[in-house]
Each structure stands twice: as C-alpha cells, then as structure tokens.
Short mmCIF file of C-alpha atoms in Angstrom, two decimals:
data_model
loop_
_atom_site.label_atom_id
_atom_site.label_comp_id
_atom_site.label_asym_id
_atom_site.label_seq_id
_atom_site.Cartn_x
_atom_site.Cartn_y
_atom_site.Cartn_z
CA MET A 1264 -2.54 -6.36 23.43
CA GLY A 1265 -5.03 -3.79 22.53
CA PRO A 1266 -4.68 0.04 22.93
CA SER A 1267 -5.36 1.42 26.38
CA PRO A 1268 -6.28 5.04 27.40
CA GLU A 1269 -3.44 6.66 29.17
CA SER A 1270 -3.93 10.34 29.75
CA ALA A 1271 -5.57 13.19 27.94
CA ALA A 1272 -3.12 15.34 26.14
CA THR A 1273 -3.87 19.04 25.89
CA SER A 1274 -4.76 18.77 22.24
CA GLY A 1275 -6.42 15.43 22.15
CA ARG A 1276 -6.51 11.86 23.50
CA ARG A 1277 -3.38 9.92 23.94
CA LEU A 1278 -3.30 6.20 23.61
CA LEU A 1279 -0.55 3.74 24.41
CA LEU A 1280 0.17 1.19 21.63
CA PRO A 1281 2.61 -1.33 23.20
CA ASP A 1282 3.37 -3.28 20.01
CA ILE A 1283 2.65 -3.54 16.35
CA GLY A 1284 -0.45 -5.58 17.05
CA ALA A 1285 -1.79 -2.72 19.09
CA THR A 1286 -1.28 -0.26 16.22
CA GLU A 1287 -3.10 -2.69 13.95
CA ASP A 1288 -5.92 -3.32 16.41
CA PHE A 1289 -6.31 0.50 16.82
CA ALA A 1290 -6.50 1.00 12.98
CA ALA A 1291 -8.97 -1.82 12.69
CA GLY A 1292 -11.12 -0.26 15.45
CA LEU A 1293 -11.08 3.09 13.84
CA ALA A 1294 -11.82 1.94 10.27
CA PRO A 1295 -15.55 1.10 10.61
CA LEU A 1296 -16.06 4.69 12.01
CA ALA A 1297 -14.81 6.33 8.88
CA ARG A 1298 -17.25 7.57 6.15
CA ARG A 1299 -16.82 8.76 2.59
CA GLY A 1300 -15.22 12.22 2.55
CA ASP A 1301 -13.24 11.60 5.79
CA ILE A 1302 -9.62 12.60 6.10
CA LEU A 1303 -7.20 10.98 8.49
CA GLY A 1304 -3.79 12.59 8.72
CA LEU A 1305 -0.97 10.27 9.77
CA MET A 1306 1.90 12.20 11.39
CA GLY A 1307 5.01 10.98 13.15
CA PRO A 1308 8.69 10.11 12.33
CA LEU A 1309 10.06 7.24 10.30
CA GLY A 1310 9.10 3.88 11.66
CA ALA A 1311 6.30 5.22 13.91
CA GLY A 1312 3.73 2.98 12.22
CA LYS A 1313 1.96 5.19 9.74
CA THR A 1314 2.00 2.66 6.91
CA THR A 1315 1.29 -0.18 9.37
CA PHE A 1316 -1.72 1.78 10.55
CA ALA A 1317 -2.90 2.40 6.99
CA ARG A 1318 -2.40 -1.28 5.97
CA ALA A 1319 -4.47 -2.44 8.90
CA PHE A 1320 -7.19 0.22 8.29
CA ILE A 1321 -7.54 -0.72 4.66
CA GLY A 1322 -7.46 -4.41 5.54
CA ALA A 1323 -10.23 -4.00 8.12
CA LEU A 1324 -12.43 -2.47 5.37
CA GLY A 1325 -11.92 -5.43 3.14
CA GLY A 1326 -9.15 -4.08 0.90
CA SER A 1327 -7.52 -6.55 -1.41
CA GLY A 1328 -4.82 -7.55 1.13
CA VAL A 1329 -1.79 -6.13 -0.61
CA VAL A 1330 -1.16 -2.54 0.54
CA PRO A 1331 2.12 -1.44 -0.83
CA SER A 1332 3.91 1.50 0.55
CA PRO A 1333 2.80 4.66 -1.32
CA THR A 1334 6.11 6.48 -0.75
CA TRP A 1335 7.34 6.04 -4.35
CA PRO A 1336 3.88 6.27 -6.32
CA LEU A 1337 2.80 9.01 -3.73
CA VAL A 1338 -0.82 7.67 -3.81
CA GLU A 1339 -2.49 4.37 -4.05
CA CYS A 1340 -6.22 3.91 -4.27
CA HIS A 1341 -7.86 0.79 -2.73
CA SER A 1342 -11.38 -0.42 -3.37
CA THR A 1343 -12.99 -1.54 -0.05
CA GLY A 1344 -16.41 -2.43 1.24
CA ALA A 1345 -16.70 1.17 2.51
CA GLY A 1346 -15.69 2.72 -0.85
CA ASP A 1347 -12.37 3.92 -2.18
CA VAL A 1348 -9.69 4.44 0.35
CA TRP A 1349 -6.98 6.82 -0.94
CA HIS A 1350 -3.61 6.24 0.73
CA PHE A 1351 -1.30 9.26 0.21
CA ASP A 1352 2.37 9.75 1.15
CA LEU A 1353 3.28 13.37 0.82
CA HIS A 1354 6.81 13.23 2.07
CA ARG A 1355 8.29 13.69 -1.38
CA LEU A 1356 6.08 16.72 -2.13
CA GLU A 1357 8.04 19.99 -2.35
CA HIS A 1358 4.99 22.35 -2.81
CA ALA A 1359 1.47 21.97 -1.40
CA ASP A 1360 0.06 22.69 -4.85
CA GLU A 1361 1.51 19.56 -6.24
CA VAL A 1362 -1.04 17.55 -4.20
CA TRP A 1363 -3.76 18.47 -6.78
CA GLU A 1364 -1.83 16.47 -9.42
CA LEU A 1365 -2.25 13.43 -7.26
CA GLY A 1366 -6.06 13.55 -7.29
CA LEU A 1367 -6.74 14.97 -3.95
CA GLU A 1368 -9.99 16.67 -4.99
CA GLU A 1369 -11.31 13.39 -6.28
CA ALA A 1370 -10.31 11.60 -3.04
CA LEU A 1371 -12.00 14.17 -0.84
CA ALA A 1372 -15.13 14.10 -2.87
CA ASP A 1373 -15.54 10.33 -3.16
CA GLY A 1374 -13.57 8.36 -0.72
CA ILE A 1375 -11.76 8.05 2.52
CA SER A 1376 -8.31 9.61 2.60
CA LEU A 1377 -5.39 8.36 4.60
CA ILE A 1378 -2.63 11.05 4.32
CA GLU A 1379 0.92 10.20 5.53
CA TRP A 1380 3.11 13.35 6.13
CA PRO A 1381 0.02 15.70 5.76
CA GLU A 1382 1.71 18.77 7.30
CA ILE A 1383 2.61 20.27 3.99
CA ILE A 1384 -1.07 20.48 2.97
CA GLU A 1385 -2.52 21.22 6.29
CA ARG A 1386 -3.88 24.56 5.22
CA LEU A 1387 -5.67 22.89 2.29
CA LEU A 1388 -7.54 20.38 4.42
CA PRO A 1389 -11.09 21.03 5.61
CA PRO A 1390 -11.53 21.28 9.42
CA ALA A 1391 -13.60 18.05 9.71
CA ARG A 1392 -10.51 15.80 9.85
CA LEU A 1393 -8.86 13.44 12.24
CA MET A 1394 -5.12 13.95 12.76
CA LEU A 1395 -3.19 11.06 14.36
CA ARG A 1396 0.19 11.75 15.79
CA LEU A 1397 2.29 8.62 16.27
CA GLU A 1398 5.34 8.71 18.33
CA HIS A 1399 8.02 6.10 19.35
CA ALA A 1400 7.74 5.25 23.07
CA GLY A 1401 10.36 2.76 24.03
CA THR A 1402 9.66 -0.32 21.90
CA GLY A 1403 6.02 0.67 21.56
CA ARG A 1404 4.30 3.78 20.23
CA THR A 1405 1.92 6.41 21.41
CA VAL A 1406 -0.78 7.96 19.34
CA ILE A 1407 -2.35 11.38 19.92
CA LEU A 1408 -5.80 11.87 18.45
CA GLU A 1409 -6.69 15.39 17.31
CA PRO A 1410 -10.27 15.14 16.12
CA GLY A 1411 -11.85 17.93 14.06
CA ALA A 1412 -15.50 18.62 13.82
CA THR A 1413 -17.75 15.56 13.41
CA TRP A 1414 -15.12 13.31 14.83
CA GLY A 1415 -15.27 13.71 18.55
CA SER A 1416 -18.42 11.77 19.25
CA ARG A 1417 -17.48 9.05 16.85
CA LEU A 1418 -14.24 8.24 18.66
CA ARG A 1419 -15.62 7.00 21.99
CA SER A 1420 -15.40 3.40 21.06
CA VAL A 1421 -11.63 3.63 20.39
CA THR A 1422 -10.61 6.01 23.12
CA GLY A 1423 -12.75 4.60 25.93
CA ASP A 1424 -14.35 7.85 26.73
CA VAL A 1425 -17.68 7.61 28.47
CA MET B 230 18.32 -11.77 -43.25
CA GLU B 231 15.79 -9.66 -41.48
CA PRO B 232 16.30 -5.98 -42.14
CA ASP B 233 17.30 -3.57 -39.24
CA ARG B 234 14.38 -2.21 -37.38
CA VAL B 235 14.48 1.00 -35.50
CA VAL B 236 12.27 1.89 -32.59
CA LEU B 237 11.76 5.14 -30.66
CA GLY B 238 11.17 4.62 -26.96
CA ILE B 239 9.69 7.05 -24.51
CA GLU B 240 9.71 6.87 -20.76
CA SER B 241 7.89 9.33 -18.38
CA SER B 242 6.44 7.25 -15.63
CA CYS B 243 8.40 8.72 -12.77
CA ASP B 244 11.08 11.44 -12.33
CA GLU B 245 12.85 10.96 -15.60
CA THR B 246 11.77 12.21 -18.95
CA ALA B 247 13.50 10.06 -21.43
CA ALA B 248 13.51 9.14 -25.11
CA ALA B 249 15.86 6.65 -26.93
CA VAL B 250 16.48 5.16 -30.33
CA VAL B 251 17.42 1.48 -30.41
CA ASP B 252 17.73 -0.83 -33.43
CA SER B 253 17.33 -4.64 -33.83
CA ARG B 254 21.10 -5.05 -33.94
CA ARG B 255 21.09 -4.04 -30.24
CA ARG B 256 22.67 -0.72 -30.93
CA ILE B 257 21.56 2.12 -28.64
CA ARG B 258 21.73 4.95 -31.08
CA ALA B 259 20.56 7.57 -28.60
CA ASN B 260 19.57 7.44 -25.01
CA VAL B 261 18.53 10.86 -23.60
CA ILE B 262 17.42 11.24 -20.03
CA LEU B 263 16.42 14.38 -18.31
CA SER B 264 15.94 14.39 -14.51
CA GLN B 265 16.41 16.79 -11.75
CA HIS B 266 19.48 14.82 -10.76
CA ALA B 267 21.06 15.13 -14.16
CA GLN B 268 24.26 17.10 -14.04
CA HIS B 269 24.72 17.54 -17.73
CA SER B 270 21.43 17.92 -19.43
CA PRO B 271 21.28 19.73 -22.76
CA PHE B 272 18.50 21.95 -21.30
CA ARG B 273 18.84 24.24 -18.34
CA GLY B 274 16.62 24.13 -15.29
CA VAL B 275 15.29 21.66 -12.82
CA VAL B 276 12.65 19.06 -13.47
CA PRO B 277 10.07 19.00 -10.70
CA GLU B 278 9.93 15.32 -9.94
CA LEU B 279 6.13 15.23 -9.65
CA ALA B 280 4.86 17.46 -12.23
CA ALA B 281 3.28 15.83 -15.39
CA ARG B 282 3.52 19.41 -16.66
CA SER B 283 7.30 19.21 -16.69
CA HIS B 284 7.23 15.98 -18.70
CA ALA B 285 4.81 17.62 -21.11
CA GLU B 286 7.05 20.69 -21.54
CA ARG B 287 10.12 18.69 -22.04
CA LEU B 288 9.28 15.48 -23.77
CA ASP B 289 9.04 16.83 -27.33
CA LEU B 290 12.49 18.34 -27.00
CA THR B 291 13.76 15.00 -25.53
CA VAL B 292 12.35 13.06 -28.38
CA GLN B 293 13.85 15.55 -30.90
CA GLU B 294 17.28 15.44 -29.16
CA ALA B 295 17.13 11.59 -29.31
CA LEU B 296 16.36 11.48 -32.93
CA ARG B 297 19.08 14.13 -33.63
CA GLN B 298 21.69 12.15 -31.68
CA ALA B 299 20.74 8.94 -33.53
CA GLU B 300 20.78 10.69 -36.83
CA CYS B 301 17.41 9.17 -37.32
CA PRO B 302 14.73 10.94 -39.37
CA TRP B 303 11.05 10.21 -38.66
CA GLU B 304 10.71 8.11 -41.80
CA ALA B 305 13.47 5.69 -40.59
CA LEU B 306 11.47 4.65 -37.59
CA ASP B 307 9.67 1.26 -37.59
CA ALA B 308 7.56 1.78 -34.38
CA VAL B 309 7.20 4.02 -31.37
CA ALA B 310 6.99 2.57 -27.90
CA ALA B 311 6.04 4.27 -24.57
CA THR B 312 5.78 3.25 -20.94
CA ALA B 313 2.02 2.93 -20.29
CA GLY B 314 2.43 2.04 -16.67
CA PRO B 315 2.81 1.44 -13.84
CA GLY B 316 3.76 4.86 -12.59
CA LEU B 317 2.42 8.40 -11.93
CA LEU B 318 -0.54 8.52 -14.16
CA GLY B 319 -0.01 12.13 -15.31
CA GLY B 320 3.50 11.49 -16.47
CA VAL B 321 2.55 8.20 -18.08
CA LEU B 322 -0.14 9.92 -20.00
CA VAL B 323 2.17 12.48 -21.30
CA GLY B 324 4.35 9.71 -22.73
CA THR B 325 1.61 7.59 -24.20
CA VAL B 326 -0.29 10.46 -25.85
CA THR B 327 2.96 11.79 -27.34
CA ALA B 328 3.80 8.27 -28.60
CA LYS B 329 0.31 7.76 -30.01
CA CYS B 330 0.38 11.14 -31.80
CA ILE B 331 3.78 10.28 -33.45
CA ALA B 332 2.30 6.93 -34.41
CA LEU B 333 -0.74 8.57 -36.04
CA VAL B 334 1.11 11.31 -37.79
CA HIS B 335 3.96 9.11 -39.05
CA ASP B 336 1.74 6.04 -39.66
CA LEU B 337 3.79 3.82 -37.24
CA PRO B 338 2.76 0.95 -34.98
CA TYR B 339 2.34 1.96 -31.33
CA ILE B 340 3.54 -0.30 -28.47
CA ALA B 341 2.36 0.16 -24.90
CA VAL B 342 5.21 -1.00 -22.68
CA ASN B 343 5.02 -2.21 -19.05
CA HIS B 344 7.80 -0.36 -17.07
CA LEU B 345 8.61 -3.50 -15.07
CA GLU B 346 8.96 -5.66 -18.16
CA ALA B 347 11.30 -3.08 -19.63
CA HIS B 348 13.61 -3.50 -16.66
CA ALA B 349 13.15 -7.29 -16.86
CA LEU B 350 14.05 -7.62 -20.51
CA THR B 351 17.03 -5.13 -20.49
CA PRO B 352 19.61 -7.96 -20.32
CA ARG B 353 18.23 -9.23 -23.63
CA LEU B 354 19.40 -5.93 -25.04
CA THR B 355 22.69 -5.74 -23.20
CA ASP B 356 23.74 -9.45 -23.04
CA CYS B 357 21.70 -11.26 -25.73
CA LEU B 358 20.16 -13.32 -23.03
CA ASP B 359 17.79 -16.17 -23.89
CA PHE B 360 14.54 -17.12 -21.94
CA PRO B 361 13.89 -18.28 -19.34
CA TYR B 362 15.64 -16.55 -16.48
CA LEU B 363 14.97 -15.37 -13.02
CA ALA B 364 14.86 -11.61 -12.53
CA LEU B 365 15.10 -9.61 -9.33
CA LEU B 366 13.63 -6.14 -9.89
CA VAL B 367 14.68 -3.78 -7.24
CA SER B 368 13.90 -0.04 -7.38
CA GLY B 369 12.37 2.84 -5.34
CA GLY B 370 8.91 1.57 -6.10
CA HIS B 371 9.23 -2.18 -6.57
CA SER B 372 10.96 -5.25 -5.28
CA GLN B 373 10.00 -8.51 -6.85
CA PHE B 374 11.27 -11.88 -8.07
CA VAL B 375 9.81 -12.80 -11.53
CA ALA B 376 10.38 -15.90 -13.63
CA VAL B 377 10.71 -14.43 -17.09
CA ALA B 378 9.72 -17.07 -19.75
CA GLY B 379 9.18 -14.89 -22.77
CA VAL B 380 7.88 -11.55 -23.98
CA GLY B 381 4.69 -10.95 -21.95
CA GLN B 382 5.34 -14.29 -20.14
CA HIS B 383 5.99 -13.63 -16.50
CA ALA B 384 5.37 -15.37 -13.20
CA LEU B 385 5.60 -13.45 -9.86
CA LEU B 386 7.64 -15.58 -7.42
CA GLY B 387 7.76 -13.09 -4.59
CA THR B 388 7.33 -9.37 -3.78
CA THR B 389 7.85 -6.96 -0.84
CA ARG B 390 5.16 -7.07 1.76
CA ASP B 391 5.67 -3.41 2.71
CA ASP B 392 8.49 -1.05 1.52
CA ALA B 393 10.49 -1.49 -1.65
CA ALA B 394 14.21 -1.96 -1.31
CA GLY B 395 15.00 1.38 -2.92
CA GLU B 396 12.59 3.03 -0.60
CA ALA B 397 14.27 1.51 2.42
CA PHE B 398 17.62 3.04 1.13
CA ASP B 399 15.80 6.48 0.63
CA LYS B 400 14.35 6.42 4.14
CA ALA B 401 17.64 5.26 5.84
CA ALA B 402 19.55 7.98 3.92
CA ARG B 403 17.06 10.59 5.19
CA LEU B 404 17.39 9.28 8.73
CA LEU B 405 21.15 9.46 8.55
CA GLY B 406 21.11 12.99 7.05
CA LEU B 407 22.45 11.83 3.67
CA GLY B 408 21.07 12.94 0.31
CA PHE B 409 18.42 11.74 -2.10
CA PRO B 410 18.25 9.47 -3.87
CA GLY B 411 19.26 7.35 -0.90
CA GLY B 412 20.84 4.36 -2.63
CA PRO B 413 23.93 6.03 -4.08
CA ALA B 414 24.15 8.25 -0.89
CA ILE B 415 24.18 5.21 1.42
CA GLU B 416 26.63 3.35 -0.85
CA ARG B 417 29.07 6.37 -0.74
CA ALA B 418 28.84 6.77 2.98
CA ALA B 419 29.16 3.02 3.52
CA HIS B 420 32.40 2.86 1.70
CA ASP B 421 34.57 3.62 4.76
CA GLY B 422 32.16 2.17 7.30
CA ASP B 423 32.21 -1.01 9.40
CA PRO B 424 29.28 -3.12 8.27
CA ASP B 425 29.40 -5.20 11.34
CA ARG B 426 29.35 -2.51 14.05
CA PHE B 427 25.63 -2.24 14.31
CA PRO B 428 23.64 -5.58 14.24
CA LEU B 429 20.45 -5.20 12.23
CA PRO B 430 17.73 -7.67 11.39
CA ARG B 431 17.62 -9.79 8.27
CA PRO B 432 13.77 -9.78 7.73
CA LEU B 433 12.20 -13.23 6.73
CA ALA B 434 15.69 -14.73 6.75
CA GLY B 435 15.47 -18.55 6.13
CA GLN B 436 11.73 -18.46 5.58
CA ALA B 437 10.26 -20.31 2.68
CA GLY B 438 8.80 -18.33 -0.23
CA ALA B 439 10.47 -15.44 -2.09
CA ASP B 440 8.70 -12.50 -0.38
CA MET B 441 10.68 -9.62 1.09
CA SER B 442 10.12 -7.10 3.88
CA PHE B 443 12.14 -3.95 4.51
CA SER B 444 9.85 -1.88 6.90
CA GLY B 445 11.09 -3.52 10.08
CA LEU B 446 14.69 -3.00 9.04
CA LYS B 447 14.04 0.83 8.70
CA THR B 448 12.43 0.80 12.15
CA ALA B 449 15.38 -1.12 13.65
CA LEU B 450 17.74 1.52 12.18
CA VAL B 451 15.49 4.28 13.79
CA HIS B 452 16.05 2.66 17.12
CA VAL B 453 19.80 2.23 16.70
CA VAL B 454 20.10 5.94 15.70
CA ALA B 455 18.04 7.01 18.73
CA ARG B 456 20.43 5.13 20.97
CA GLN B 457 23.26 7.26 19.72
CA GLY B 458 21.88 10.11 21.74
CA ALA B 459 20.80 13.56 20.88
CA ARG B 460 24.10 14.76 19.44
CA PRO B 461 24.40 14.86 15.69
CA LEU B 462 26.02 11.83 14.25
CA ASP B 463 29.79 11.97 13.74
CA ASP B 464 31.07 10.95 10.40
CA GLY B 465 32.60 7.67 11.52
CA THR B 466 29.30 6.50 13.14
CA ARG B 467 27.32 7.64 10.11
CA ALA B 468 29.54 5.59 7.88
CA ASP B 469 29.24 2.58 10.13
CA LEU B 470 25.41 2.87 10.24
CA ALA B 471 25.23 3.27 6.43
CA ALA B 472 27.52 0.28 6.01
CA SER B 473 25.58 -1.85 8.50
CA PHE B 474 22.28 -0.92 6.81
CA GLN B 475 23.53 -1.65 3.38
CA LYS B 476 24.74 -5.05 4.53
CA ALA B 477 21.47 -5.87 6.06
CA ILE B 478 19.58 -5.07 2.74
CA VAL B 479 22.22 -6.97 0.71
CA GLU B 480 22.26 -10.04 3.02
CA THR B 481 18.48 -10.06 3.15
CA LEU B 482 18.19 -10.07 -0.63
CA ALA B 483 20.93 -12.79 -0.87
CA ASP B 484 18.81 -14.90 1.50
CA ARG B 485 15.70 -14.22 -0.49
CA LEU B 486 17.41 -15.09 -3.73
CA GLU B 487 18.11 -18.45 -2.45
CA GLN B 488 14.45 -19.11 -1.98
CA ALA B 489 13.54 -17.59 -5.27
CA VAL B 490 15.97 -19.77 -7.12
CA ARG B 491 14.16 -22.77 -5.68
CA ALA B 492 10.80 -21.47 -6.78
CA PHE B 493 12.19 -20.68 -10.19
CA ARG B 494 13.69 -24.17 -10.66
CA ARG B 495 10.26 -25.64 -10.07
CA LEU B 496 9.03 -23.69 -13.01
CA HIS B 497 12.09 -23.97 -15.18
CA ALA B 498 14.41 -26.72 -14.16
CA ALA B 499 16.99 -25.79 -16.89
CA GLY B 500 17.33 -22.06 -16.23
CA THR B 501 20.78 -20.90 -15.16
CA VAL B 502 20.66 -17.16 -15.11
CA VAL B 503 19.70 -14.63 -12.52
CA VAL B 504 19.09 -11.02 -13.78
CA LEU B 505 19.44 -8.13 -11.35
CA ALA B 506 17.65 -5.02 -12.64
CA GLY B 507 16.09 -1.67 -11.44
CA GLY B 508 17.75 1.29 -9.85
CA VAL B 509 18.97 -0.56 -6.83
CA ALA B 510 20.90 -2.87 -9.08
CA ALA B 511 23.42 -0.09 -9.53
CA ASN B 512 24.69 -0.83 -5.98
CA GLN B 513 28.09 -2.49 -6.40
CA ALA B 514 27.97 -4.20 -2.94
CA LEU B 515 24.62 -5.82 -4.00
CA ARG B 516 26.03 -6.90 -7.39
CA ALA B 517 29.06 -8.52 -5.73
CA ARG B 518 27.13 -10.31 -3.04
CA LEU B 519 24.27 -11.57 -5.28
CA SER B 520 26.84 -12.71 -7.75
CA GLY B 521 28.30 -14.99 -5.14
CA ALA B 522 24.84 -16.07 -3.83
CA ALA B 523 23.79 -16.95 -7.41
CA ALA B 524 26.92 -18.92 -7.91
CA ASP B 525 26.30 -20.87 -4.73
CA GLN B 526 23.08 -21.98 -6.39
CA GLY B 527 24.74 -22.91 -9.60
CA MET B 528 23.34 -19.76 -11.26
CA ARG B 529 25.06 -16.93 -13.16
CA LEU B 530 24.14 -13.23 -12.19
CA ILE B 531 23.83 -10.78 -15.01
CA ALA B 532 23.30 -7.13 -14.16
CA PRO B 533 23.05 -4.52 -16.94
CA PRO B 534 25.34 -1.59 -16.75
CA ALA B 535 24.15 0.95 -14.03
CA HIS B 536 22.86 3.54 -16.55
CA LEU B 537 20.56 0.88 -17.97
CA CYS B 538 19.37 -0.23 -14.56
CA THR B 539 17.98 3.11 -13.50
CA ASP B 540 14.99 4.47 -15.47
CA ASN B 541 15.70 4.99 -19.15
CA ALA B 542 14.02 4.81 -22.56
CA ALA B 543 16.39 2.52 -24.23
CA MET B 544 14.78 -0.34 -22.31
CA VAL B 545 11.37 0.86 -23.54
CA ALA B 546 12.58 0.88 -27.18
CA TRP B 547 13.94 -2.64 -26.74
CA VAL B 548 10.64 -4.00 -25.54
CA GLY B 549 9.14 -2.25 -28.63
CA LEU B 550 11.60 -4.13 -30.83
CA GLU B 551 10.71 -7.47 -29.08
CA ARG B 552 6.97 -6.79 -29.56
CA LEU B 553 7.55 -5.74 -33.17
CA ALA B 554 9.33 -9.04 -33.80
CA ASP B 555 6.49 -10.86 -32.01
CA GLY B 556 3.90 -9.04 -34.07
CA THR B 557 2.09 -7.92 -30.83
CA VAL B 558 1.91 -4.21 -31.29
CA SER B 559 -0.77 -2.17 -29.37
CA ALA B 560 -3.96 -0.57 -30.47
CA LEU B 561 -4.11 3.18 -30.07
CA GLU B 562 -6.97 2.60 -27.63
CA GLU B 563 -4.64 0.77 -25.29
CA PRO B 564 -5.06 2.46 -21.93
CA SER B 565 -2.45 3.99 -19.59
CA ARG B 566 -2.36 2.54 -16.11
CA ALA B 567 -1.07 3.76 -12.79
CA ARG B 568 -1.08 0.17 -11.52
CA TRP B 569 -0.18 -2.66 -13.94
CA PRO B 570 1.23 -5.80 -12.22
CA LEU B 571 3.75 -7.66 -14.41
CA ALA B 572 2.25 -10.96 -13.47
CA GLY B 573 -0.47 -12.54 -11.45
CA GLY B 574 -0.13 -13.59 -7.86
CA SER B 575 2.63 -15.60 -6.22
CA VAL B 576 3.04 -19.11 -7.49
#
C-alpha cells in the first residue's frame, strides 16, 4: 500500500504510512527529487522507520544494496547514481560541534545528506532542508513533512498536492 | 627454536584508546585501555567518545604506559601493529600515524590490522586455536558469521541486514531507561527478570542462510513498552522486559548459529570449533546458550575472556605477531580505512 495524504498539519503535510512497505515507497518516491547539497532530517522515536526510510532512499538511487545502520559508525557514505549519499546518525553525539569531525561540511558541499536524530545540529543546518517527522500510529506510521526553501514545489508528486 | 618476538599493538578505531605489548609465547605483557567507561585509568578525565583529538592527546601516554608496564624498551620491540580500519576514520588515523612514526623512528616493521580480524583471531592468542573455525563477531557495530581459514583468509557466511546485535542492546537499554553501553545494562537488569513474560519475535528464525536482523525486534519492544501505558516502568516490569529482550537476541543468534554451522561445514567439513568474539560476547547468557547450541551441532564453543572480547590492543598486537610470523608486514603507504570488510560477499 502506498502513502496517502491525510490532513495538512499546521507545520507541514502529514502522510499516513500504513506499513513498512509504505515507508519504503515514500522514501523511493522522494529519492529522485533530491539533488546534491540537499539535507533531509529524519526525526522520530526508536522504531519509527528512520533507517528503513534511509535504506529505501539509498536503494532507490542505486546504492550498493547493503545499507548498514550508521548508529555505531555515526556516518556511512554511499555512492549512488545521484552522487554520494551521506547517512548520519547523530544520536550518540553529545555536542553539536562534534559533527564537523564526521565530515558534515564535505557532505553538505558534495552530496545528499540523510541525517537521523538531527535535532542536536538543527541550528547548524541551512534553511533549505526537508525535515521528516516519523511517528508511530498504531501498527503503521505517520510522517510530517516540514519543507524548507526550495522544497515545497518539489514535493507535489509525493504529497499529492495539486 | 624461534626466538621470542615482541609486538606493540595500538587500537583507536572507536571509543577506546588502547596500547598493548604481546609476545610470541602468547604472554600479554601489558594491555592498557582508556575509555570514558574506565573506572580506574591511570589518567584523570573523561575521553569524549567521538573525538579523534582525544585519541591524539592520549595515545602517546597510553603507549608509554604499555611499554612501562611490560618493562619493554623500544629496542626490544620486533614490530608495531595498529588497527587501520574499519572504524571512525579520525581515530583510526591517529593510531596508524602514531604506529608508522614509531616504525620509522625505531626502524621496525609496520603492520596494518583489520579490527574485525583482530577479534576473530583472539582465540588463537587465548586458546592456541588452530584453523579453520567458525567465528561469530558480535559488537555494537558488527554482527557477522565468518569462516576463518587462516591469517587473512576469511569467508563471510552471514551478516546483519540492519542493526548490529550490540546496537540492538544499546537501543533497548535506552528505551527501558537503562544505561550505556546497553549490553551490560540489559544483562544486569535481566538477572531478576522473567524472560518468558513478554513474547518477542525471533527474526529470520528457521530461514536458510546465516544472515541476521535485529531492527524488527527493537520495534517490537517499542510496541510492548507502549502497551505498558504512560506511567514509568516499575522495576519488575523493566527486569522482565530486559530479560525477554535478551532472550530474544540470544535465541535468535542460537538459531542463526545452526544455519551458520551448516554453511561452515560446506567449506570446512572437518572444523569443530565456534568462536564467539566482539563486545556482545561478554554476555554470559549468550555464552551459555550458544555453548549448548554449538554442542547440539557437534561443535565446541570458545569465547575469549570478556576483557579480550571488548575492544583492546592485545588482539591487535597478536595479529601483528601472526603477520610477522607469516612475513606479511605492511608498507608504510598502507591506507587507513573507515570501511574495510573482512571478506567478500556471502558464500
């Protein structure tokens, strides 16, 4: 089952993702819209599907297939048809400044960045970003899209906006 | 008789800054580990787990301390070995550059060591084990079954498709309000818990192939915790949740081990040993269960002592000794690598 528009949240669009396949379809639909320099923040509690989203996103761009969780290494870089996709997991970070040691500057300059647990570095991120807030909803999930500048018009194909 | 050889090992690929001196008679002459979790380090202060800077600030002291404890002057060393990956590149570079400098200054061979191979070869240091054997490497960053046929000769039999086993422990511990690292915290909490109170899935159970998956188990725990309501968990429920989660991981690995033994036997019909290594191997419930599971398959389980299962430099020095004996030392140009698979794809 694919994602379906539900209702517009105050801060962005809310989509219902009834099962893990819907999360994967949503990610695969969003992936071709991303360009070098883009930042996607993945927020939400444990098990909400942040890494599932990232895995499907990287897979849709032709990544190598194996997308290990970056929780332990903190960042994994994947070569894809759309350039490098940097997959960060910042949960273990204690200070925002530590992110520079992970190569954030390089990622922002050259590639597409998927950032799990981005809250700690929110002030460091440029406004042209797309924040995705995943939440548990029964056995499914919801995702709230909070698009920054340059994102709004690109999202029509996934949110169903006319 | 071959004279004793002595190797300095350096490990800085993750949280621990470590140096060790090991000799070819399998004596660990010094094994110094600094981590933010260390209770009794010779140096004050906390080591921030991410900062390559902290490795850089402390590694020279750690090396000096290891040589002092080993009563080993520079001129008594035969080689210097360092973890050259996989790991956090900043930390890895600190270790390899330090080792290369020591090699240059003291005219010693340099040996670039794969961190995973160091875990996999540890029982050759602790238990004089012969090749081939089946190794299960389980840590915060890795979960894989490897057929170990010789130094540098490894075949990957299965790996996790998502989270590592140690990562699953860390995330479950966070969810239950227990500490970090999660493995020991869950094990402590599980001690008084009922492992059968909360049924949790056994991902991939019974399926052919030796791959693993732990992400769904974490999500199942999220749902079970949510059903407990908004109130904070009481200690009894928390203990039961920890025990049920630990059992799910342990039973899943026991099931996967059965499949891995089959794959291993196709490569090495005569192999009889399963090695359990990596940080998660310190878990006593896992050791006991896998020991039984291995015996059911006609295999014997060997797990190094817990302090040599978690990250340390003695295992790095040991690989250095193995490579020195093989004559396969590294060039100083050998790169450091954030990603460095132990072996090629699944067989």
